[in-house]
Short mmCIF file of C-alpha atoms and ligand atoms in Angstrom, two decimals:
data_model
loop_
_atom_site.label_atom_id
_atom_site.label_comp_id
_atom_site.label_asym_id
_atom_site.label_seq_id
_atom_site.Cartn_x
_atom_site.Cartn_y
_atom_site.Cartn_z
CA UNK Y 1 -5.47 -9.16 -10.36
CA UNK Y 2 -3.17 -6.89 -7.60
CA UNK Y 3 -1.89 -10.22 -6.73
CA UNK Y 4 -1.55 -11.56 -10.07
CA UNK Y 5 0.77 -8.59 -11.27
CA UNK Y 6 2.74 -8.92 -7.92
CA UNK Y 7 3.30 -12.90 -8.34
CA UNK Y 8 4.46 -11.91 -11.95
CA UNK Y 9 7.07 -9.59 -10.70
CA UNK Y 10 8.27 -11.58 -8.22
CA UNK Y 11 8.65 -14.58 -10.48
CA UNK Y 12 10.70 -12.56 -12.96
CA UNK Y 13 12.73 -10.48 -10.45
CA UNK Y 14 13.15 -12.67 -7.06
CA UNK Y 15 15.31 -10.02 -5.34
CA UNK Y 16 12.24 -7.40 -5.56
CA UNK Y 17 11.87 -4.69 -2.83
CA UNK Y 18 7.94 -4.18 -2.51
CA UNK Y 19 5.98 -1.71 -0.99
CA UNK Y 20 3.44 -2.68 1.31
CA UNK Y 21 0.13 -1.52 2.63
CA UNK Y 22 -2.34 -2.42 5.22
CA UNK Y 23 -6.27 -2.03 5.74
CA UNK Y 24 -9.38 -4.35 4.89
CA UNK Y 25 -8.73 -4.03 1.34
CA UNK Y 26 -4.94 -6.12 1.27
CA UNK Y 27 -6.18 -8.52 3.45
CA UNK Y 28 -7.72 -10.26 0.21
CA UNK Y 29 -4.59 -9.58 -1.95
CA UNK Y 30 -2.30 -11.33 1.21
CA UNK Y 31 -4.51 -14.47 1.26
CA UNK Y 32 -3.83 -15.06 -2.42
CA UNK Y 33 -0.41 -14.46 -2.18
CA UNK Y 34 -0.26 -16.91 0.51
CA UNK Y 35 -2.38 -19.25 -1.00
CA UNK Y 36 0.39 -19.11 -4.09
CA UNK Y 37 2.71 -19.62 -2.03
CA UNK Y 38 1.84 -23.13 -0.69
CA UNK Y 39 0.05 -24.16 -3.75
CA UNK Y 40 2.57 -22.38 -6.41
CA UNK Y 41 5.52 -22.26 -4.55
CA UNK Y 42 5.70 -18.54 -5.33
CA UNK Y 43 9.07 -17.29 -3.23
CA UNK Y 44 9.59 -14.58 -1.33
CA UNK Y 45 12.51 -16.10 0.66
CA UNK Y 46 14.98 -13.51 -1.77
CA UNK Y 47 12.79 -10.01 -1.75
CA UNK Y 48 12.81 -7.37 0.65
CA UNK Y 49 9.77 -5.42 1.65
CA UNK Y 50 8.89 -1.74 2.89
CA UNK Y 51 5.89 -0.94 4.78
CA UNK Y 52 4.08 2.50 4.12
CA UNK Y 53 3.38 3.43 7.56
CA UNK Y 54 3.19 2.41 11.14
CA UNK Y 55 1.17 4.33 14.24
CA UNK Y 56 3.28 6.15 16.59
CA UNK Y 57 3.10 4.88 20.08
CA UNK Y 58 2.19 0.84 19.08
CA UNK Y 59 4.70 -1.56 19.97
CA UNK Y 60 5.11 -4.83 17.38
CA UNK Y 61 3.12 -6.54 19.72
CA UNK Y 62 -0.01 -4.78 19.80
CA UNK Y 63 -2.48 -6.21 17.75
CA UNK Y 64 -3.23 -2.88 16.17
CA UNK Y 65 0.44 -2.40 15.00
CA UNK Y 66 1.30 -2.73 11.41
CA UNK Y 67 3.64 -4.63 12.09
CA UNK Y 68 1.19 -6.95 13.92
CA UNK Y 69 -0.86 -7.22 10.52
CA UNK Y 70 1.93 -7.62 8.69
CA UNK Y 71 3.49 -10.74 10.78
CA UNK Y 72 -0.54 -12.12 11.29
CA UNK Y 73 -1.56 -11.64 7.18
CA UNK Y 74 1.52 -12.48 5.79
CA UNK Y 75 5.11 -12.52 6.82
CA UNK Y 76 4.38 -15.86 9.63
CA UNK Y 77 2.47 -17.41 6.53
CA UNK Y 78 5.11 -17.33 3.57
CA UNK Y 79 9.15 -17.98 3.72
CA UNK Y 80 9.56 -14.58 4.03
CA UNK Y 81 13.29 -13.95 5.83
CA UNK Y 82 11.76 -11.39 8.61
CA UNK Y 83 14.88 -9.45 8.80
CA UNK Y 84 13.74 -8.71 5.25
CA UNK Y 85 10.54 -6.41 6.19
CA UNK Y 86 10.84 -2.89 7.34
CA UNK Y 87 8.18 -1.03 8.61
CA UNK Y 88 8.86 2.84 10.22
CA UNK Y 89 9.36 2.23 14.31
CA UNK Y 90 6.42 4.19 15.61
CA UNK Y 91 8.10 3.68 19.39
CA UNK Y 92 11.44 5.13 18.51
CA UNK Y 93 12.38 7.80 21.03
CA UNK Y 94 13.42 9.88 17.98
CA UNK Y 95 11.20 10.10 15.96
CA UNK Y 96 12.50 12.28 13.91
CA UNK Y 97 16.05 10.32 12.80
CA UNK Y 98 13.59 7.12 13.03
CA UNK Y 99 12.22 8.60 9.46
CA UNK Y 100 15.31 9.96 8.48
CA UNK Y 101 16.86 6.49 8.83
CA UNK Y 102 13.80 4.90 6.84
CA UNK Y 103 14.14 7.13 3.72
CA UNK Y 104 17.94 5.96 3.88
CA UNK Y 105 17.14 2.22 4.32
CA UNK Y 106 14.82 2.84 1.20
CA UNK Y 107 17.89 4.20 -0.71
CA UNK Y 108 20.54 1.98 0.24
CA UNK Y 109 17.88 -1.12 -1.39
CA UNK Y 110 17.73 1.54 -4.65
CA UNK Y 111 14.00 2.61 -4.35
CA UNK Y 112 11.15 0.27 -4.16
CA UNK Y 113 10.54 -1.88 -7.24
CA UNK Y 114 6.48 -2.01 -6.86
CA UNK Y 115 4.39 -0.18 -4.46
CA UNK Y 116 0.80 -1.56 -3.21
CA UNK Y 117 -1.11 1.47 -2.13
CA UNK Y 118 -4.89 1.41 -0.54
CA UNK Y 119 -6.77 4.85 -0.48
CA UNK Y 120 -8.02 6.19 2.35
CA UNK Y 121 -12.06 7.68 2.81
CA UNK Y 122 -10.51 11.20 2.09
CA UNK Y 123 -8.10 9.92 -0.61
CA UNK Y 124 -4.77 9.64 1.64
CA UNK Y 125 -2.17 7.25 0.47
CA UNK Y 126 -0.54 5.78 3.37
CA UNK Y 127 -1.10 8.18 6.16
CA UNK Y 128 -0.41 11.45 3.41
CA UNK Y 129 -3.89 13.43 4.97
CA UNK Y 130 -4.81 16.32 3.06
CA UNK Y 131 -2.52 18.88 2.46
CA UNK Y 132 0.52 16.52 2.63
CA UNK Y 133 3.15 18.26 0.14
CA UNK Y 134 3.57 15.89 -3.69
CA UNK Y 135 7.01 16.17 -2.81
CA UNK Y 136 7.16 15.21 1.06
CA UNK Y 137 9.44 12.28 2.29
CA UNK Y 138 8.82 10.06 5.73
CA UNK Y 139 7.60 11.73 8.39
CA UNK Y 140 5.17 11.98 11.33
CA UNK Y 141 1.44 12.93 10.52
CA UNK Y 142 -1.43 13.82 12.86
CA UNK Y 143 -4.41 12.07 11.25
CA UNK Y 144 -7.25 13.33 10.65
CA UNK Y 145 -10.84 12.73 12.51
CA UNK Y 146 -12.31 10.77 9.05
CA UNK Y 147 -9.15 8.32 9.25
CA UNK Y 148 -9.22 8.04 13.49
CA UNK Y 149 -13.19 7.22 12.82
CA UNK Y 150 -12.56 4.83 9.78
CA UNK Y 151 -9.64 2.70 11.99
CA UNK Y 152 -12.08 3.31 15.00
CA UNK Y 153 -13.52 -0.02 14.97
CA UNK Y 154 -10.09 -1.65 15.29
CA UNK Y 155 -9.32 0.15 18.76
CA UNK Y 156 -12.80 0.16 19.89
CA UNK Y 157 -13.47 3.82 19.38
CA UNK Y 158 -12.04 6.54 17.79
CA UNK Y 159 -10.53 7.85 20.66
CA UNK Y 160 -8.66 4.90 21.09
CA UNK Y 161 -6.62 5.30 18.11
CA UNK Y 162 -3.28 7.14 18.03
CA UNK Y 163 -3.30 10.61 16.70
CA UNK Y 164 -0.06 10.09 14.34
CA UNK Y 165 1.40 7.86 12.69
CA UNK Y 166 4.66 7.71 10.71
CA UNK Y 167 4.36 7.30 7.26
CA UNK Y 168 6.30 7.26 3.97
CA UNK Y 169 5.83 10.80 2.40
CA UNK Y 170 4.06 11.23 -1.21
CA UNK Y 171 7.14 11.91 -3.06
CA UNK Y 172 8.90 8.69 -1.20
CA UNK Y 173 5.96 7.19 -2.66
CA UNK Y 174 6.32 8.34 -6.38
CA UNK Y 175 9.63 7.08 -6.43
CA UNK Y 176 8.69 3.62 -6.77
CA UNK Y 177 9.19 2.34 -9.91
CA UNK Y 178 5.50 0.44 -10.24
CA UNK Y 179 2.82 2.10 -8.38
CA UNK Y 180 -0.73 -0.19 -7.97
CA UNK Y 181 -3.65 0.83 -6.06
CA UNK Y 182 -6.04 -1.04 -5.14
CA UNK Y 183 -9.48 0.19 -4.16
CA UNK Y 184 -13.22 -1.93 -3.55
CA UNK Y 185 -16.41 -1.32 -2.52
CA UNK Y 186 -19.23 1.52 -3.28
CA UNK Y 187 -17.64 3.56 -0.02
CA UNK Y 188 -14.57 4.22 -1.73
CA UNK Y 189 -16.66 5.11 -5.24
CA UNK Y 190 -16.47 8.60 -5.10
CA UNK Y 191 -12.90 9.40 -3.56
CA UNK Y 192 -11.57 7.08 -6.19
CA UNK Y 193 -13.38 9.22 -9.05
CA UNK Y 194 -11.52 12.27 -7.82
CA UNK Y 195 -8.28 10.94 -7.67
CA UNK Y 196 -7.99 8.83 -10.88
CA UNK Y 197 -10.04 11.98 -12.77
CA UNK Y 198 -10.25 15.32 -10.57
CA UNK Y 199 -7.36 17.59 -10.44
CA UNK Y 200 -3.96 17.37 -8.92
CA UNK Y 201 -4.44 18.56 -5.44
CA UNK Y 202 -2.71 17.67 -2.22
CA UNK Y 203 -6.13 17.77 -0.75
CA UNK Y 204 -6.70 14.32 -2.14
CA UNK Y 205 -2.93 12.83 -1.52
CA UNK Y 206 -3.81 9.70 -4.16
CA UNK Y 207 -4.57 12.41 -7.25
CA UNK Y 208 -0.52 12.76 -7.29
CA UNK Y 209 -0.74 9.46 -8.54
CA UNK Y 210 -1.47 11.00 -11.86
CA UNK Y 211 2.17 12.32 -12.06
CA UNK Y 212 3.46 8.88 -11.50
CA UNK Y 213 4.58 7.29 -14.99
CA UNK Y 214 3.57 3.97 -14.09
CA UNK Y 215 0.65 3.65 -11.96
CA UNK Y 216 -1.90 0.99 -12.01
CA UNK Y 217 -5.25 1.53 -10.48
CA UNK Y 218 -7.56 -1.82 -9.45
CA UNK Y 219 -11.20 -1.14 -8.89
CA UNK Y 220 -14.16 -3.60 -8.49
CA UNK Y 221 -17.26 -2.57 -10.24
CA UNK Y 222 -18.45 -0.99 -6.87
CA UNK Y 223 -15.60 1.35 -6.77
CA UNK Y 224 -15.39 1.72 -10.37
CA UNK Y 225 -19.22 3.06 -10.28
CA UNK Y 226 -18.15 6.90 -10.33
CA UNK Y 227 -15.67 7.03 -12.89
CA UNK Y 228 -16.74 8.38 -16.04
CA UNK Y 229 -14.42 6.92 -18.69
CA UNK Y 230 -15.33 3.34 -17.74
CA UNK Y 231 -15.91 2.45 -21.36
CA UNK Y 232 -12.47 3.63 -22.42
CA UNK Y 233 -10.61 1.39 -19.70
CA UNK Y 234 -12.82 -1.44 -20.42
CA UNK Y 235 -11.64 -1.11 -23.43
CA UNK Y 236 -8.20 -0.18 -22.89
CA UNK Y 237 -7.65 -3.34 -20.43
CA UNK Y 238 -9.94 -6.04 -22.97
CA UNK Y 239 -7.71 -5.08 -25.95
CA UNK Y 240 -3.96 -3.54 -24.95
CA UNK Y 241 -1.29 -6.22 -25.05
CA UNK Y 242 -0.15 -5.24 -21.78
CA UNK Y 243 -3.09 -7.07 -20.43
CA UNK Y 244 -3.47 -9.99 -22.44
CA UNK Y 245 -1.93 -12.02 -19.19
CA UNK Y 246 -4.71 -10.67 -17.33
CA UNK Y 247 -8.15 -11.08 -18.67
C1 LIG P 301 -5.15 2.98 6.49
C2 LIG P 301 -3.77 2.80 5.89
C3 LIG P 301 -3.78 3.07 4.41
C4 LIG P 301 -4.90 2.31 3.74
C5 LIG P 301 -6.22 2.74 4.32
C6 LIG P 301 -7.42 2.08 3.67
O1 LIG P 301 -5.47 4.29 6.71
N1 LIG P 301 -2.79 3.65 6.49
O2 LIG P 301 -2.53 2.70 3.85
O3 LIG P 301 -4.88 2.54 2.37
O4 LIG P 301 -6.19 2.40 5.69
O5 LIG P 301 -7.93 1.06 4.45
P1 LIG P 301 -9.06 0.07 4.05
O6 LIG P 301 -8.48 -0.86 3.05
O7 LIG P 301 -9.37 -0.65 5.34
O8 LIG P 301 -10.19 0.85 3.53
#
């Protein structure tokens, strides 16, 4: 479905500037995109992509590195031009201008088109950690214990993994123009119920989603299991034209 919509946006807009994301969960959506790519032809040699975030500290090569996920999951795999794909430098010496001159990359491309967004166990989006302002922009964040123990098993233990990270802020993030998240599995059940229906809070990072105007969320059944208007998107998503290319 995530990769559905995307292939459909590409197709009608070659030139598109996506948002990436990283994690277990867009490993799935990357295969397929891959896979439409050599069976489909689907092109990405004409769009430009952002990443949400990068660890401070990683160099490209590190197998840990976004930017090593990236390349491995899907940049080496489609005809992606590489000089194309931005992700934050988490081994600039300033760190500081380094997300500075992100946010200005971002603007010179006018905004992101359509932004992929995971959620986090305690509902960040990207590496926003609770209490990240709605309006905050690219900078460095000190993550929290929950996220150092859920990217743990990656680094092989959480005190392997870095402390910060750089990451697109929350209101870089509601300036996309298409916002999809994309959330599986019964662990992510309950964080997902709070920020598609609990209240605006920068606790959660992902309930600002709710301000966005057009924000898509993707659940499996697993995640989907604490919501409580499940009838009325069923419903919603079986009937609305919108989705017709979709069910
Ligand atoms: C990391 C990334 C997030 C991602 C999250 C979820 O923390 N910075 O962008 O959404 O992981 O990861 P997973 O899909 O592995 O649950």
């Amino acid at each position: 479905m995530v990769s559905k919509v995307i292939a459909h946006d590409l197709r009608a807009n070659p030139h598109l500037v996506m948002g990436l994301a990283t994690g277990r969960t867009m490993e799935r959506v990357y295969r397929w995109l891959v896979r439409s790519h050599r069976e489909k032809k689907l092109d990405f040699s004409l769009c430009t992509t952002f990443n949400l975030d990068e660890y401070v500290g990683l160099p490209a090569e590190d197998r840990n590195s976004y930017r090593y996920y990236m390349n491995h999951h899907l940049f080496h795999k489609v005809n992606i031009d590489l000089r194309n794909t931005y992700l934050p430098d988490g081994m600039a010496a300033d760190l500081e201008a380094e997300c500075r001159r992100y946010e200005e990359l971002i603007h010179r491309f006018n905004g992101i088109d359509l932004q992929l967004l995971g959620i986090g166990r305690d509902g960040h989006i990207g590496f926003n950690e609770p209490l990240s302002a709605l309006r905050s922009r690219t900078r460095v964040k000190a993550l929290m214990p929950t996220t150092l123990a859920q990217n743990a098993e990656f680094f092989g233990g959480p005190d392997r993994v870095p402390r910060r990270a750089i990451t697109m802020g929350v209101g870089t993030v509601l300036e996309a123009r298409r916002c999809l998240l994309l959330a599986t599995g019964i662990q992510k059940a309950e964080i997902v119920a709070r920020a598609v229906e609990g209240p605006i809070t920068s606790m959660i990072s992902a309930t600002s989603l709710q301000l966005h105007p057009r924000c898509t969320v993707i659940v499996d059944e697993a995640a989907a299991s604490r919501l409580s208007g499940t009838d009325y998107y069923r419903w919603v998503f079986d009937n609305e034209p919108e989705w017709q290319d979709y069910r």
